[in-house]
Amino acid sequence: MTIPVDLAAKELLSVEDLKTYFPIRAGLLQRVVAQVKAVDGVSFSIREGETFSLVGESGCGKTTVSRTILRLVKATSGQVTFDGEDVFGKRGGELKAMRRNMQIIFQDPYSSLDPRMPVGDIIAEGLYIHGMRDGKERSSVVQEMLDKVGLNPYHAHRYPHEFSGGQRQRIGIARALALSPRFIVLDEPVSALDVSIQSQILNLLKSLQAEFGFTYLFVAHDLSVVEHISDRVGVMYLGKMVEVGSRSALFRNPLHPYTQALLSSIPIPDPRRKRQRIILTGEVPSPVNPPSGCRFHTRCPYATDLCKQVEPVFEEKTEGHWVACHYVDKTRGGIPTWQTPVKSATL
């Protein structure tokens, strides 16, 4: 089921029951013996001009979702629609034209840039591929993009190793912006940067979005960063979406116990205040053989036999706030009324 969006805003991207499995091969003939279920039935939609964030622990599948949307990873099943057109059905020239409108800024600014190419050529490469053959015209766009991200014109002649981490990430942003895309995947764009540089990059991304109307899919695990930049947030656990809501709804009234545990880990910038931490016990189960029922039940302090046997339905509890949990009380404004914990949580 795709989550509906505000009718006042156009739906730019729709993801429907997306699954991405990776085969495990063994034996002399390399037969497939199992599947890593990295993404297992994820659905969401993104409005034009908004920032939708995907959060969760490492290995939950959020990066795989973003790369599958862009067809950098092949989907096992499901549907992705961009501006009303089927992404997975595109071939040849149609796919090339669509990719101009769908760009990505990678997590690692060190490995995502070709060390043998000067910065100007890195930014201009996409322009050349998409038909801009005039060298002066490409150079003009490169200079404009460098200026937009806070770099100088002479930087076009330097190589990536001559820049700091924050400057390299600005180069990656300039490369993504050069083609004037409508949709940009931000795959943990600040996680490899110093905290002081993170705020600069985030503010740059927000100002560029305000100027050009970009639509962002922001992939991250730092919830304080997500709260700063997001309009809506989706929480993933072990290949599944467990909660989706507006930034204010999700941070003020988290409904899923996994979301509550994640939010309890955000530091409070005040030494006089302390947050009650919810420490999840146990390890994240293997995506090769995920638990039956609710995938979170092996670590949830409120799990019952129902949770172990029946997978909860991902449904809307309050307006625009979706969650997959058996024990969220729908009659009290979306405030969870948990049973007495079956196993005690470590606080």
Tab-separated table of C-alpha atoms in Angstrom:
chain	number	residue	atom	x	y	z
A	1	MET	CA	0.000	0.000	0.000
A	2	THR	CA	1.430	3.392	-1.019
A	3	ILE	CA	1.104	6.121	1.584
A	4	PRO	CA	-1.009	8.946	0.178
A	5	VAL	CA	0.422	12.452	0.051
A	6	ASP	CA	-1.084	15.881	0.502
A	7	LEU	CA	-3.267	16.555	-2.506
A	8	ALA	CA	-1.994	20.132	-2.601
A	9	ALA	CA	1.490	18.874	-3.500
A	10	LYS	CA	2.300	16.791	-6.548
A	11	GLU	CA	3.553	13.260	-5.946
A	12	LEU	CA	6.908	12.994	-7.702
A	13	LEU	CA	8.126	9.544	-6.628
A	14	SER	CA	6.116	6.485	-5.630
A	15	VAL	CA	7.608	3.220	-4.342
A	16	GLU	CA	5.245	0.246	-4.226
A	17	ASP	CA	6.059	-3.056	-2.473
A	18	LEU	CA	9.744	-2.840	-3.392
A	19	LYS	CA	11.834	-5.970	-2.836
A	20	THR	CA	15.566	-6.352	-3.418
A	21	TYR	CA	17.140	-9.746	-2.697
A	22	PHE	CA	20.767	-10.735	-3.163
A	23	PRO	CA	21.476	-14.404	-3.936
A	24	ILE	CA	23.889	-16.470	-1.848
A	25	ARG	CA	25.703	-19.021	-3.988
A	26	ALA	CA	27.568	-22.119	-2.861
A	27	GLY	CA	29.006	-25.344	-4.194
A	28	LEU	CA	30.947	-26.213	-7.309
A	29	LEU	CA	28.157	-25.073	-9.612
A	30	GLN	CA	27.494	-21.921	-7.580
A	31	ARG	CA	23.822	-22.667	-7.137
A	32	VAL	CA	21.644	-20.209	-5.230
A	33	VAL	CA	21.157	-21.640	-1.741
A	34	ALA	CA	19.568	-18.632	-0.006
A	35	GLN	CA	18.601	-14.984	-0.444
A	36	VAL	CA	19.638	-11.921	1.524
A	37	LYS	CA	16.352	-10.033	1.858
A	38	ALA	CA	17.861	-6.562	2.025
A	39	VAL	CA	14.584	-4.821	1.113
A	40	ASP	CA	11.399	-6.799	1.610
A	41	GLY	CA	8.215	-4.998	0.670
A	42	VAL	CA	8.810	-1.262	1.189
A	43	SER	CA	6.241	1.337	0.104
A	44	PHE	CA	6.288	5.122	0.366
A	45	SER	CA	5.845	8.223	-1.751
A	46	ILE	CA	7.561	11.607	-1.917
A	47	ARG	CA	5.987	14.946	-2.746
A	48	GLU	CA	7.619	17.336	-5.150
A	49	GLY	CA	9.901	19.767	-3.334
A	50	GLU	CA	10.026	17.936	-0.005
A	51	THR	CA	12.756	16.086	1.863
A	52	PHE	CA	11.828	12.520	2.783
A	53	SER	CA	14.324	10.811	5.107
A	54	LEU	CA	14.979	7.094	5.547
A	55	VAL	CA	16.498	6.178	8.920
A	56	GLY	CA	17.444	3.005	10.747
A	57	GLU	CA	20.393	0.994	11.980
A	58	SER	CA	23.186	0.008	9.646
A	59	GLY	CA	22.083	-2.930	7.506
A	60	CYS	CA	18.361	-2.132	7.625
A	61	GLY	CA	18.211	-1.640	3.832
A	62	LYS	CA	17.853	2.121	3.512
A	63	THR	CA	20.804	2.591	1.132
A	64	THR	CA	19.679	-0.412	-0.918
A	65	VAL	CA	16.244	1.205	-1.292
A	66	SER	CA	17.783	4.414	-2.617
A	67	ARG	CA	20.076	2.641	-5.055
A	68	THR	CA	17.306	0.362	-6.282
A	69	ILE	CA	15.135	3.399	-7.022
A	70	LEU	CA	17.921	4.759	-9.243
A	71	ARG	CA	18.472	1.317	-10.813
A	72	LEU	CA	22.035	1.140	-9.532
A	73	VAL	CA	20.876	-2.127	-7.932
A	74	LYS	CA	18.426	-4.455	-9.673
A	75	ALA	CA	15.049	-4.863	-7.983
A	76	THR	CA	13.636	-8.320	-7.340
A	77	SER	CA	10.049	-7.089	-7.568
A	78	GLY	CA	7.892	-4.053	-6.934
A	79	GLN	CA	7.296	-0.804	-8.774
A	80	VAL	CA	8.887	2.647	-8.727
A	81	THR	CA	7.088	5.505	-10.464
A	82	PHE	CA	8.785	8.840	-11.161
A	83	ASP	CA	6.533	11.684	-12.302
A	84	GLY	CA	3.938	9.146	-13.398
A	85	GLU	CA	6.380	6.992	-15.410
A	86	ASP	CA	7.545	3.468	-14.603
A	87	VAL	CA	11.257	3.604	-13.727
A	88	PHE	CA	11.859	-0.138	-14.079
A	89	GLY	CA	10.225	-0.228	-17.501
A	90	LYS	CA	12.607	2.305	-19.070
A	91	ARG	CA	15.255	1.180	-21.547
A	92	GLY	CA	17.899	2.854	-23.713
A	93	GLY	CA	17.337	6.518	-24.452
A	94	GLU	CA	14.264	6.765	-22.243
A	95	LEU	CA	16.242	5.509	-19.240
A	96	LYS	CA	19.096	7.902	-20.016
A	97	ALA	CA	16.687	10.845	-20.174
A	98	MET	CA	15.092	9.870	-16.861
A	99	ARG	CA	18.454	9.512	-15.147
A	100	ARG	CA	19.191	13.142	-15.943
A	101	ASN	CA	16.373	14.026	-13.537
A	102	MET	CA	17.440	11.515	-10.853
A	103	GLN	CA	20.882	12.079	-9.353
A	104	ILE	CA	22.748	10.863	-6.253
A	105	ILE	CA	25.251	12.325	-3.812
A	106	PHE	CA	27.280	9.471	-2.351
A	107	GLN	CA	28.245	8.959	1.263
A	108	ASP	CA	32.015	8.843	0.844
A	109	PRO	CA	33.469	12.003	-0.746
A	110	TYR	CA	36.856	10.256	-1.015
A	111	SER	CA	35.904	7.251	-3.158
A	112	SER	CA	33.055	8.801	-5.180
A	113	LEU	CA	35.362	11.108	-7.163
A	114	ASP	CA	37.776	9.851	-9.837
A	115	PRO	CA	41.282	10.742	-8.555
A	116	ARG	CA	42.650	10.902	-12.123
A	117	MET	CA	40.242	13.605	-13.309
A	118	PRO	CA	40.352	17.325	-12.511
A	119	VAL	CA	37.304	18.638	-10.698
A	120	GLY	CA	36.033	20.533	-13.737
A	121	ASP	CA	35.968	17.354	-15.823
A	122	ILE	CA	34.224	15.439	-13.016
A	123	ILE	CA	31.410	17.985	-12.887
A	124	ALA	CA	31.197	18.321	-16.696
A	125	GLU	CA	31.205	14.587	-17.467
A	126	GLY	CA	27.452	14.226	-17.050
A	127	LEU	CA	26.843	17.251	-19.244
A	128	TYR	CA	28.883	15.693	-22.049
A	129	ILE	CA	27.126	12.330	-21.717
A	130	HIS	CA	23.750	14.038	-21.982
A	131	GLY	CA	24.575	15.904	-25.162
A	132	MET	CA	26.265	19.172	-24.225
A	133	ARG	CA	29.159	19.006	-26.705
A	134	ASP	CA	30.178	22.674	-26.611
A	135	GLY	CA	33.226	22.964	-24.337
A	136	LYS	CA	32.661	26.638	-23.510
A	137	GLU	CA	29.075	25.969	-22.525
A	138	ARG	CA	30.139	23.088	-20.244
A	139	SER	CA	32.841	25.248	-18.699
A	140	SER	CA	30.273	27.956	-17.987
A	141	VAL	CA	27.998	25.480	-16.208
A	142	VAL	CA	30.949	24.106	-14.200
A	143	GLN	CA	31.894	27.600	-13.016
A	144	GLU	CA	28.290	28.293	-12.056
A	145	MET	CA	28.024	25.043	-10.080
A	146	LEU	CA	31.313	25.674	-8.259
A	147	ASP	CA	30.035	29.088	-7.263
A	148	LYS	CA	26.719	27.617	-6.054
A	149	VAL	CA	28.472	25.201	-3.682
A	150	GLY	CA	30.924	27.764	-2.340
A	151	LEU	CA	34.073	26.872	-4.315
A	152	ASN	CA	36.269	29.094	-6.481
A	153	PRO	CA	36.617	28.988	-10.297
A	154	TYR	CA	40.287	27.935	-10.165
A	155	HIS	CA	39.278	24.787	-8.266
A	156	ALA	CA	38.097	23.341	-11.593
A	157	HIS	CA	41.725	22.641	-12.540
A	158	ARG	CA	42.654	20.833	-9.322
A	159	TYR	CA	42.363	17.149	-8.465
A	160	PRO	CA	40.254	15.592	-5.677
A	161	HIS	CA	43.259	14.790	-3.443
A	162	GLU	CA	43.948	18.516	-3.123
A	163	PHE	CA	40.675	19.125	-1.255
A	164	SER	CA	39.397	18.532	2.269
A	165	GLY	CA	36.497	16.169	2.990
A	166	GLY	CA	33.959	18.980	3.118
A	167	GLN	CA	35.217	20.449	-0.150
A	168	ARG	CA	35.036	17.037	-1.836
A	169	GLN	CA	31.444	16.660	-0.746
A	170	ARG	CA	30.718	20.083	-2.236
A	171	ILE	CA	32.240	18.824	-5.486
A	172	GLY	CA	29.925	15.798	-5.345
A	173	ILE	CA	26.977	18.138	-4.830
A	174	ALA	CA	28.076	20.288	-7.783
A	175	ARG	CA	28.304	17.193	-9.988
A	176	ALA	CA	24.745	16.186	-9.047
A	177	LEU	CA	23.395	19.699	-9.625
A	178	ALA	CA	25.044	20.195	-13.032
A	179	LEU	CA	22.259	18.381	-14.883
A	180	SER	CA	19.496	20.350	-13.102
A	181	PRO	CA	17.773	17.220	-11.738
A	182	ARG	CA	14.377	17.230	-10.092
A	183	PHE	CA	15.121	14.419	-7.626
A	184	ILE	CA	18.343	13.836	-5.673
A	185	VAL	CA	19.253	10.924	-3.411
A	186	LEU	CA	21.436	12.026	-0.507
A	187	ASP	CA	23.103	8.837	0.720
A	188	GLU	CA	24.393	9.832	4.163
A	189	PRO	CA	26.071	12.910	2.660
A	190	VAL	CA	27.481	14.239	5.946
A	191	SER	CA	28.289	11.094	7.934
A	192	ALA	CA	31.960	11.113	6.847
A	193	LEU	CA	32.452	14.787	7.693
A	194	ASP	CA	33.411	16.670	10.846
A	195	VAL	CA	30.494	18.073	12.840
A	196	SER	CA	31.435	21.669	11.988
A	197	ILE	CA	31.430	20.812	8.269
A	198	GLN	CA	28.176	18.833	8.541
A	199	SER	CA	26.172	21.941	9.408
A	200	GLN	CA	27.656	23.820	6.442
A	201	ILE	CA	26.725	21.047	3.992
A	202	LEU	CA	23.217	20.661	5.439
A	203	ASN	CA	22.559	24.383	5.238
A	204	LEU	CA	23.898	24.376	1.673
A	205	LEU	CA	21.532	21.558	0.709
A	206	LYS	CA	18.563	23.367	2.250
A	207	SER	CA	19.386	26.646	0.530
A	208	LEU	CA	19.773	24.907	-2.849
A	209	GLN	CA	16.436	23.171	-2.345
A	210	ALA	CA	14.780	26.501	-1.555
A	211	GLU	CA	16.337	28.077	-4.664
A	212	PHE	CA	15.748	25.303	-7.211
A	213	GLY	CA	12.873	23.282	-5.716
A	214	PHE	CA	14.777	19.990	-5.539
A	215	THR	CA	13.143	16.886	-4.089
A	216	TYR	CA	15.396	14.958	-1.702
A	217	LEU	CA	15.509	11.382	-0.485
A	218	PHE	CA	17.807	11.742	2.520
A	219	VAL	CA	19.356	8.502	3.827
A	220	ALA	CA	20.853	8.769	7.314
A	221	HIS	CA	21.225	7.204	10.730
A	222	ASP	CA	21.908	10.411	12.660
A	223	LEU	CA	18.480	11.439	13.898
A	224	SER	CA	19.540	14.930	14.962
A	225	VAL	CA	20.553	15.590	11.344
A	226	VAL	CA	17.293	14.071	10.094
A	227	GLU	CA	15.250	16.322	12.390
A	228	HIS	CA	17.037	19.373	11.014
A	229	ILE	CA	16.525	18.708	7.306
A	230	SER	CA	13.406	16.522	6.899
A	231	ASP	CA	9.774	17.173	6.071
A	232	ARG	CA	8.733	13.528	6.545
A	233	VAL	CA	10.584	10.537	7.939
A	234	GLY	CA	10.403	6.796	7.293
A	235	VAL	CA	11.900	4.346	9.800
A	236	MET	CA	13.211	1.009	8.506
A	237	TYR	CA	14.082	-2.169	10.366
A	238	LEU	CA	15.481	-5.302	8.742
A	239	GLY	CA	14.215	-4.510	5.247
A	240	LYS	CA	10.762	-3.343	6.360
A	241	MET	CA	9.216	0.073	6.883
A	242	VAL	CA	7.919	0.230	10.465
A	243	GLU	CA	6.828	3.871	10.743
A	244	VAL	CA	6.299	6.912	8.513
A	245	GLY	CA	5.174	10.346	9.582
A	246	SER	CA	5.830	14.039	9.429
A	247	ARG	CA	8.930	15.261	11.212
A	248	SER	CA	6.935	16.827	14.046
A	249	ALA	CA	4.636	13.812	14.505
A	250	LEU	CA	7.419	11.270	14.495
A	251	PHE	CA	9.782	13.136	16.814
A	252	ARG	CA	7.096	14.261	19.264
A	253	ASN	CA	4.930	11.155	19.303
A	254	PRO	CA	6.780	8.045	18.031
A	255	LEU	CA	4.388	5.105	17.882
A	256	HIS	CA	6.638	2.136	17.155
A	257	PRO	CA	8.879	0.841	19.992
A	258	TYR	CA	11.842	0.720	17.620
A	259	THR	CA	11.385	4.395	16.732
A	260	GLN	CA	11.097	5.218	20.437
A	261	ALA	CA	14.400	3.454	21.099
A	262	LEU	CA	16.115	5.314	18.245
A	263	LEU	CA	14.879	8.694	19.436
A	264	SER	CA	15.984	7.987	22.999
A	265	SER	CA	19.573	7.811	21.718
A	266	ILE	CA	19.646	11.451	20.536
A	267	PRO	CA	21.952	13.434	22.846
A	268	ILE	CA	20.471	16.452	24.634
A	269	PRO	CA	22.763	19.494	24.313
A	270	ASP	CA	22.285	20.412	27.970
A	271	PRO	CA	24.458	18.818	30.697
A	272	ARG	CA	21.757	19.490	33.312
A	273	ARG	CA	19.214	17.303	31.533
A	274	LYS	CA	19.262	13.567	31.041
A	275	ARG	CA	17.254	11.487	28.611
A	276	GLN	CA	15.866	8.111	29.605
A	277	ARG	CA	17.648	5.741	27.252
A	278	ILE	CA	16.003	2.642	25.836
A	279	ILE	CA	18.797	0.151	25.225
A	280	LEU	CA	17.733	-2.614	22.871
A	281	THR	CA	19.054	-6.023	23.840
A	282	GLY	CA	20.247	-8.667	21.411
A	283	GLU	CA	21.520	-8.435	17.848
A	284	VAL	CA	19.709	-7.536	14.655
A	285	PRO	CA	18.515	-10.830	13.100
A	286	SER	CA	19.981	-12.000	9.818
A	287	PRO	CA	18.201	-10.768	6.671
A	288	VAL	CA	18.864	-14.217	5.209
A	289	ASN	CA	16.420	-15.786	7.669
A	290	PRO	CA	14.332	-12.989	9.211
A	291	PRO	CA	12.023	-13.764	12.159
A	292	SER	CA	8.409	-14.679	11.566
A	293	GLY	CA	5.659	-12.240	12.460
A	294	CYS	CA	6.935	-8.808	13.435
A	295	ARG	CA	10.631	-8.683	12.628
A	296	PHE	CA	11.286	-6.545	15.676
A	297	HIS	CA	9.781	-8.992	18.175
A	298	THR	CA	13.161	-10.566	19.057
A	299	ARG	CA	14.294	-7.248	20.553
A	300	CYS	CA	10.991	-5.655	21.550
A	301	PRO	CA	10.248	-5.520	25.305
A	302	TYR	CA	6.504	-5.609	24.583
A	303	ALA	CA	6.396	-8.606	22.241
A	304	THR	CA	3.676	-11.226	22.680
A	305	ASP	CA	2.857	-14.493	20.929
A	306	LEU	CA	0.798	-12.514	18.399
A	307	CYS	CA	3.880	-10.501	17.457
A	308	LYS	CA	5.866	-13.698	16.943
A	309	GLN	CA	3.261	-15.292	14.686
A	310	VAL	CA	1.491	-12.532	12.737
A	311	GLU	CA	3.134	-9.740	10.766
A	312	PRO	CA	1.510	-6.400	11.691
A	313	VAL	CA	-0.254	-4.435	8.974
A	314	PHE	CA	1.342	-1.140	7.960
A	315	GLU	CA	-1.590	1.205	8.465
A	316	GLU	CA	-2.475	4.814	9.193
A	317	LYS	CA	-3.071	5.416	12.907
A	318	THR	CA	-3.518	9.188	12.758
A	319	GLU	CA	-3.593	11.476	9.726
A	320	GLY	CA	-0.363	10.987	7.779
A	321	HIS	CA	1.194	8.852	10.522
A	322	TRP	CA	1.665	5.205	9.550
A	323	VAL	CA	2.999	2.391	11.700
A	324	ALA	CA	3.284	-1.407	11.676
A	325	CYS	CA	2.600	-2.546	15.250
A	326	HIS	CA	-0.083	-4.711	16.841
A	327	TYR	CA	-0.353	-2.748	20.065
A	328	VAL	CA	-0.801	0.900	19.165
A	329	ASP	CA	-4.142	2.115	20.515
A	330	LYS	CA	-6.056	3.710	17.652
A	331	THR	CA	-8.699	5.288	19.965
A	332	ARG	CA	-6.397	7.620	21.928
A	333	GLY	CA	-5.018	9.994	19.320
A	334	GLY	CA	-2.262	7.642	18.262
A	335	ILE	CA	-0.652	7.493	21.726
A	336	PRO	CA	0.634	3.944	22.287
A	337	THR	CA	-0.904	2.056	25.203
A	338	TRP	CA	1.398	-0.892	25.697
A	339	GLN	CA	0.592	-4.007	27.636
A	340	THR	CA	2.726	-4.817	30.651
A	341	PRO	CA	6.049	-5.792	29.098
A	342	VAL	CA	6.469	-9.501	28.623
A	343	LYS	CA	10.225	-9.071	29.046
A	344	SER	CA	11.746	-6.092	30.796
A	345	ALA	CA	13.445	-3.415	28.745
A	346	THR	CA	16.913	-2.308	29.684
A	347	LEU	CA	16.776	1.419	30.431
